[in-house]
């Protein structure tokens, strides 16, 4: 794959308040035509640092793409510094200046002289028209090496890249295509997943594999395939996906970017089944996740947030004897909550969650993270006992995930 590097220019990108999102979008675009981003740099509006950085980049990379610093103000140094490093003087393009002037007149404004800067272009370079703003982009091609300067604002940068740069770069990479696929696992940790599937993916140089744990408590397996055509790349992905899926079995819940609650929602819809949930320590998080999907009223009927023992009894009909005997955080109560939700709402399934999210409320027998999730189906009522790690937020999130997963594995997948 043809290597490239991206330079994001702008002091604001070095503060905690602005993120360089341009390079993410550009990487996606470049990958799709077989160009690999080997390096990304963020440089402030600092001439000396930018010059150093660009001299190195010019040594090592055949394709350099920068964003930012093309505006009319004193801190917009991109043109000047690139001109110095590439040793190409800046030349005034009267037609660009006339265009900028016309734009100002159209808006009823007087152009300030500093806008002239935007009409200064490196000698021998191609001017990239800006359909959304004043600053044109610049493309320099030199002995099969390419330097592209794009404006910072994403709404100007994106159309300019798509219209004027991508077609040029796509030819360079000789039709290489990169395709990606994501598989998602729940109920197994990152290392457990890796030890199961490493013997398979290690046999492949292409696709390449990365395994990432995310804040949603999913393990995501990413495959990246490179081939001459999209069809061939997908064939490679299909082969590896099939082998890995066989090993992971029911632990795999998605072969796409779908979240667990979306998968559960889709299965409920397909089976024309409905769901009600009863939550204690998650305080409505499970209902929120389920209703994040538009149209979820087709399967999600009702949520009960029963935070006290009394609420569990009066709202869900959890028997007082169970609470007295097993305690409010118990398998029996989780099951009774699931059953109560199912019965009161008249749904196919009911889920119940009770636990200790902390940091207070723990006892010697029940540490923080003790959680029980219950599931009531048309034929059975079951539970799962969990000891969850992390702080209050994480425990609540993991508890909701465990409930969704119990429904997926033991309700939806078994009912079929
Ligand atoms: P500039 O072309 O340097 O005048 O950039 C103008 C504006 O574009 C900045 O204030 C940012 O809002 C935005 N911008 C610049 N660089 C980036 C970047 N790498 N990612 C996202 N936005 C950017
Ligand atoms: Mg800037």
PDB file of N, CA, C and O in Angstrom, residues 335 338-339 342 348-350 374-383 406-416:
ATOM      1  N   UNK A 335     -35.065 -12.548  39.898  1.00  0.00           N
ATOM      2  CA  UNK A 335     -36.042 -13.366  39.162  1.00  0.00           C
ATOM      3  C   UNK A 335     -37.462 -12.861  39.386  1.00  0.00           C
ATOM      4  O   UNK A 335     -38.262 -12.766  38.452  1.00  0.00           O
ATOM      5  N   UNK A 338     -38.040  -9.755  37.368  1.00  0.00           N
ATOM      6  CA  UNK A 338     -38.227 -10.067  35.942  1.00  0.00           C
ATOM      7  C   UNK A 338     -39.638 -10.603  35.698  1.00  0.00           C
ATOM      8  O   UNK A 338     -40.326 -10.192  34.768  1.00  0.00           O
ATOM      9  N   UNK A 339     -40.034 -11.490  36.587  1.00  0.00           N
ATOM     10  CA  UNK A 339     -41.368 -12.094  36.468  1.00  0.00           C
ATOM     11  C   UNK A 339     -42.449 -11.041  36.672  1.00  0.00           C
ATOM     12  O   UNK A 339     -43.443 -10.991  35.929  1.00  0.00           O
ATOM     13  N   UNK A 342     -42.710  -8.822  33.609  1.00  0.00           N
ATOM     14  CA  UNK A 342     -43.349  -9.559  32.514  1.00  0.00           C
ATOM     15  C   UNK A 342     -44.860  -9.682  32.749  1.00  0.00           C
ATOM     16  O   UNK A 342     -45.673  -9.457  31.840  1.00  0.00           O
ATOM     17  N   UNK A 348     -43.721 -10.657  26.324  1.00  0.00           N
ATOM     18  CA  UNK A 348     -43.115 -11.973  26.114  1.00  0.00           C
ATOM     19  C   UNK A 348     -42.005 -12.209  27.135  1.00  0.00           C
ATOM     20  O   UNK A 348     -41.876 -13.295  27.693  1.00  0.00           O
ATOM     21  N   UNK A 349     -41.190 -11.165  27.340  1.00  0.00           N
ATOM     22  CA  UNK A 349     -40.037 -11.293  28.233  1.00  0.00           C
ATOM     23  C   UNK A 349     -40.053 -10.217  29.313  1.00  0.00           C
ATOM     24  O   UNK A 349     -40.553  -9.110  29.092  1.00  0.00           O
ATOM     25  N   UNK A 350     -39.452 -10.559  30.448  1.00  0.00           N
ATOM     26  CA  UNK A 350     -39.198  -9.559  31.485  1.00  0.00           C
ATOM     27  C   UNK A 350     -37.756  -9.682  31.934  1.00  0.00           C
ATOM     28  O   UNK A 350     -37.218 -10.783  32.002  1.00  0.00           O
ATOM     29  N   UNK A 374     -32.116 -11.060  36.252  1.00  0.00           N
ATOM     30  CA  UNK A 374     -33.114 -12.105  36.087  1.00  0.00           C
ATOM     31  C   UNK A 374     -33.792 -11.994  34.736  1.00  0.00           C
ATOM     32  O   UNK A 374     -33.897 -10.893  34.172  1.00  0.00           O
ATOM     33  N   UNK A 375     -34.232 -13.123  34.232  1.00  0.00           N
ATOM     34  CA  UNK A 375     -34.955 -13.157  32.954  1.00  0.00           C
ATOM     35  C   UNK A 375     -36.185 -14.037  33.106  1.00  0.00           C
ATOM     36  O   UNK A 375     -36.085 -15.171  33.587  1.00  0.00           O
ATOM     37  N   UNK A 376     -37.336 -13.512  32.729  1.00  0.00           N
ATOM     38  CA  UNK A 376     -38.565 -14.321  32.690  1.00  0.00           C
ATOM     39  C   UNK A 376     -38.985 -14.477  31.238  1.00  0.00           C
ATOM     40  O   UNK A 376     -39.100 -13.494  30.504  1.00  0.00           O
ATOM     41  N   UNK A 377     -39.163 -15.724  30.807  1.00  0.00           N
ATOM     42  CA  UNK A 377     -39.596 -16.019  29.435  1.00  0.00           C
ATOM     43  C   UNK A 377     -40.942 -16.736  29.536  1.00  0.00           C
ATOM     44  O   UNK A 377     -41.412 -17.035  30.644  1.00  0.00           O
ATOM     45  N   UNK A 378     -41.584 -17.066  28.413  1.00  0.00           N
ATOM     46  CA  UNK A 378     -42.857 -17.790  28.496  1.00  0.00           C
ATOM     47  C   UNK A 378     -42.729 -19.156  29.171  1.00  0.00           C
ATOM     48  O   UNK A 378     -43.715 -19.720  29.625  1.00  0.00           O
ATOM     49  N   UNK A 379     -41.507 -19.698  29.237  1.00  0.00           N
ATOM     50  CA  UNK A 379     -41.378 -21.057  29.762  1.00  0.00           C
ATOM     51  C   UNK A 379     -40.521 -21.185  31.014  1.00  0.00           C
ATOM     52  O   UNK A 379     -40.494 -22.239  31.638  1.00  0.00           O
ATOM     53  N   UNK A 380     -39.775 -20.136  31.363  1.00  0.00           N
ATOM     54  CA  UNK A 380     -38.874 -20.290  32.518  1.00  0.00           C
ATOM     55  C   UNK A 380     -38.510 -18.935  33.108  1.00  0.00           C
ATOM     56  O   UNK A 380     -38.652 -17.896  32.455  1.00  0.00           O
ATOM     57  N   UNK A 381     -38.047 -18.967  34.352  1.00  0.00           N
ATOM     58  CA  UNK A 381     -37.469 -17.764  34.964  1.00  0.00           C
ATOM     59  C   UNK A 381     -36.095 -18.141  35.495  1.00  0.00           C
ATOM     60  O   UNK A 381     -35.961 -19.102  36.260  1.00  0.00           O
ATOM     61  N   UNK A 382     -35.078 -17.415  35.026  1.00  0.00           N
ATOM     62  CA  UNK A 382     -33.689 -17.764  35.373  1.00  0.00           C
ATOM     63  C   UNK A 382     -32.944 -16.506  35.813  1.00  0.00           C
ATOM     64  O   UNK A 382     -33.465 -15.397  35.693  1.00  0.00           O
ATOM     65  N   UNK A 383     -31.721 -16.700  36.296  1.00  0.00           N
ATOM     66  CA  UNK A 383     -30.919 -15.541  36.691  1.00  0.00           C
ATOM     67  C   UNK A 383     -29.447 -15.803  36.407  1.00  0.00           C
ATOM     68  O   UNK A 383     -29.049 -16.939  36.114  1.00  0.00           O
ATOM     69  N   UNK A 406     -28.195 -11.741  28.723  1.00  0.00           N
ATOM     70  CA  UNK A 406     -28.956 -12.902  29.212  1.00  0.00           C
ATOM     71  C   UNK A 406     -30.210 -13.101  28.343  1.00  0.00           C
ATOM     72  O   UNK A 406     -30.539 -14.226  27.960  1.00  0.00           O
ATOM     73  N   UNK A 407     -30.869 -12.005  28.011  1.00  0.00           N
ATOM     74  CA  UNK A 407     -32.047 -12.089  27.140  1.00  0.00           C
ATOM     75  C   UNK A 407     -31.664 -12.620  25.753  1.00  0.00           C
ATOM     76  O   UNK A 407     -32.356 -13.466  25.190  1.00  0.00           O
ATOM     77  N   UNK A 408     -30.548 -12.127  25.231  1.00  0.00           N
ATOM     78  CA  UNK A 408     -30.116 -12.560  23.895  1.00  0.00           C
ATOM     79  C   UNK A 408     -29.823 -14.061  23.870  1.00  0.00           C
ATOM     80  O   UNK A 408     -30.316 -14.792  23.032  1.00  0.00           O
ATOM     81  N   UNK A 409     -29.038 -14.526  24.863  1.00  0.00           N
ATOM     82  CA  UNK A 409     -28.595 -15.923  24.838  1.00  0.00           C
ATOM     83  C   UNK A 409     -29.684 -16.905  25.239  1.00  0.00           C
ATOM     84  O   UNK A 409     -29.872 -17.934  24.611  1.00  0.00           O
ATOM     85  N   UNK A 410     -30.391 -16.572  26.345  1.00  0.00           N
ATOM     86  CA  UNK A 410     -31.279 -17.562  26.935  1.00  0.00           C
ATOM     87  C   UNK A 410     -32.747 -17.318  26.607  1.00  0.00           C
ATOM     88  O   UNK A 410     -33.592 -18.170  26.861  1.00  0.00           O
ATOM     89  N   UNK A 411     -33.059 -16.154  26.071  1.00  0.00           N
ATOM     90  CA  UNK A 411     -34.434 -15.878  25.679  1.00  0.00           C
ATOM     91  C   UNK A 411     -34.571 -15.944  24.177  1.00  0.00           C
ATOM     92  O   UNK A 411     -35.164 -16.859  23.627  1.00  0.00           O
ATOM     93  N   UNK A 412     -33.939 -14.996  23.500  1.00  0.00           N
ATOM     94  CA  UNK A 412     -34.139 -14.853  22.059  1.00  0.00           C
ATOM     95  C   UNK A 412     -33.519 -15.983  21.262  1.00  0.00           C
ATOM     96  O   UNK A 412     -34.122 -16.523  20.346  1.00  0.00           O
ATOM     97  N   UNK A 413     -32.279 -16.371  21.605  1.00  0.00           N
ATOM     98  CA  UNK A 413     -31.625 -17.419  20.830  1.00  0.00           C
ATOM     99  C   UNK A 413     -32.211 -18.802  21.106  1.00  0.00           C
ATOM    100  O   UNK A 413     -32.199 -19.679  20.269  1.00  0.00           O
ATOM    101  N   UNK A 414     -32.744 -19.004  22.316  1.00  0.00           N
ATOM    102  CA  UNK A 414     -33.286 -20.331  22.643  1.00  0.00           C
ATOM    103  C   UNK A 414     -34.731 -20.484  22.233  1.00  0.00           C
ATOM    104  O   UNK A 414     -35.208 -21.578  22.021  1.00  0.00           O
ATOM    105  N   UNK A 415     -35.431 -19.358  22.131  1.00  0.00           N
ATOM    106  CA  UNK A 415     -36.856 -19.438  21.790  1.00  0.00           C
ATOM    107  C   UNK A 415     -37.052 -19.878  20.350  1.00  0.00           C
ATOM    108  O   UNK A 415     -38.079 -20.442  19.983  1.00  0.00           O
ATOM    109  N   UNK A 416     -36.031 -19.647  19.523  1.00  0.00           N
ATOM    110  CA  UNK A 416     -36.126 -19.932  18.091  1.00  0.00           C
ATOM    111  C   UNK A 416     -36.473 -21.388  17.799  1.00  0.00           C
ATOM    112  O   UNK A 416     -36.004 -22.279  18.482  1.00  0.00           O
TER     113      UNK A 416
END
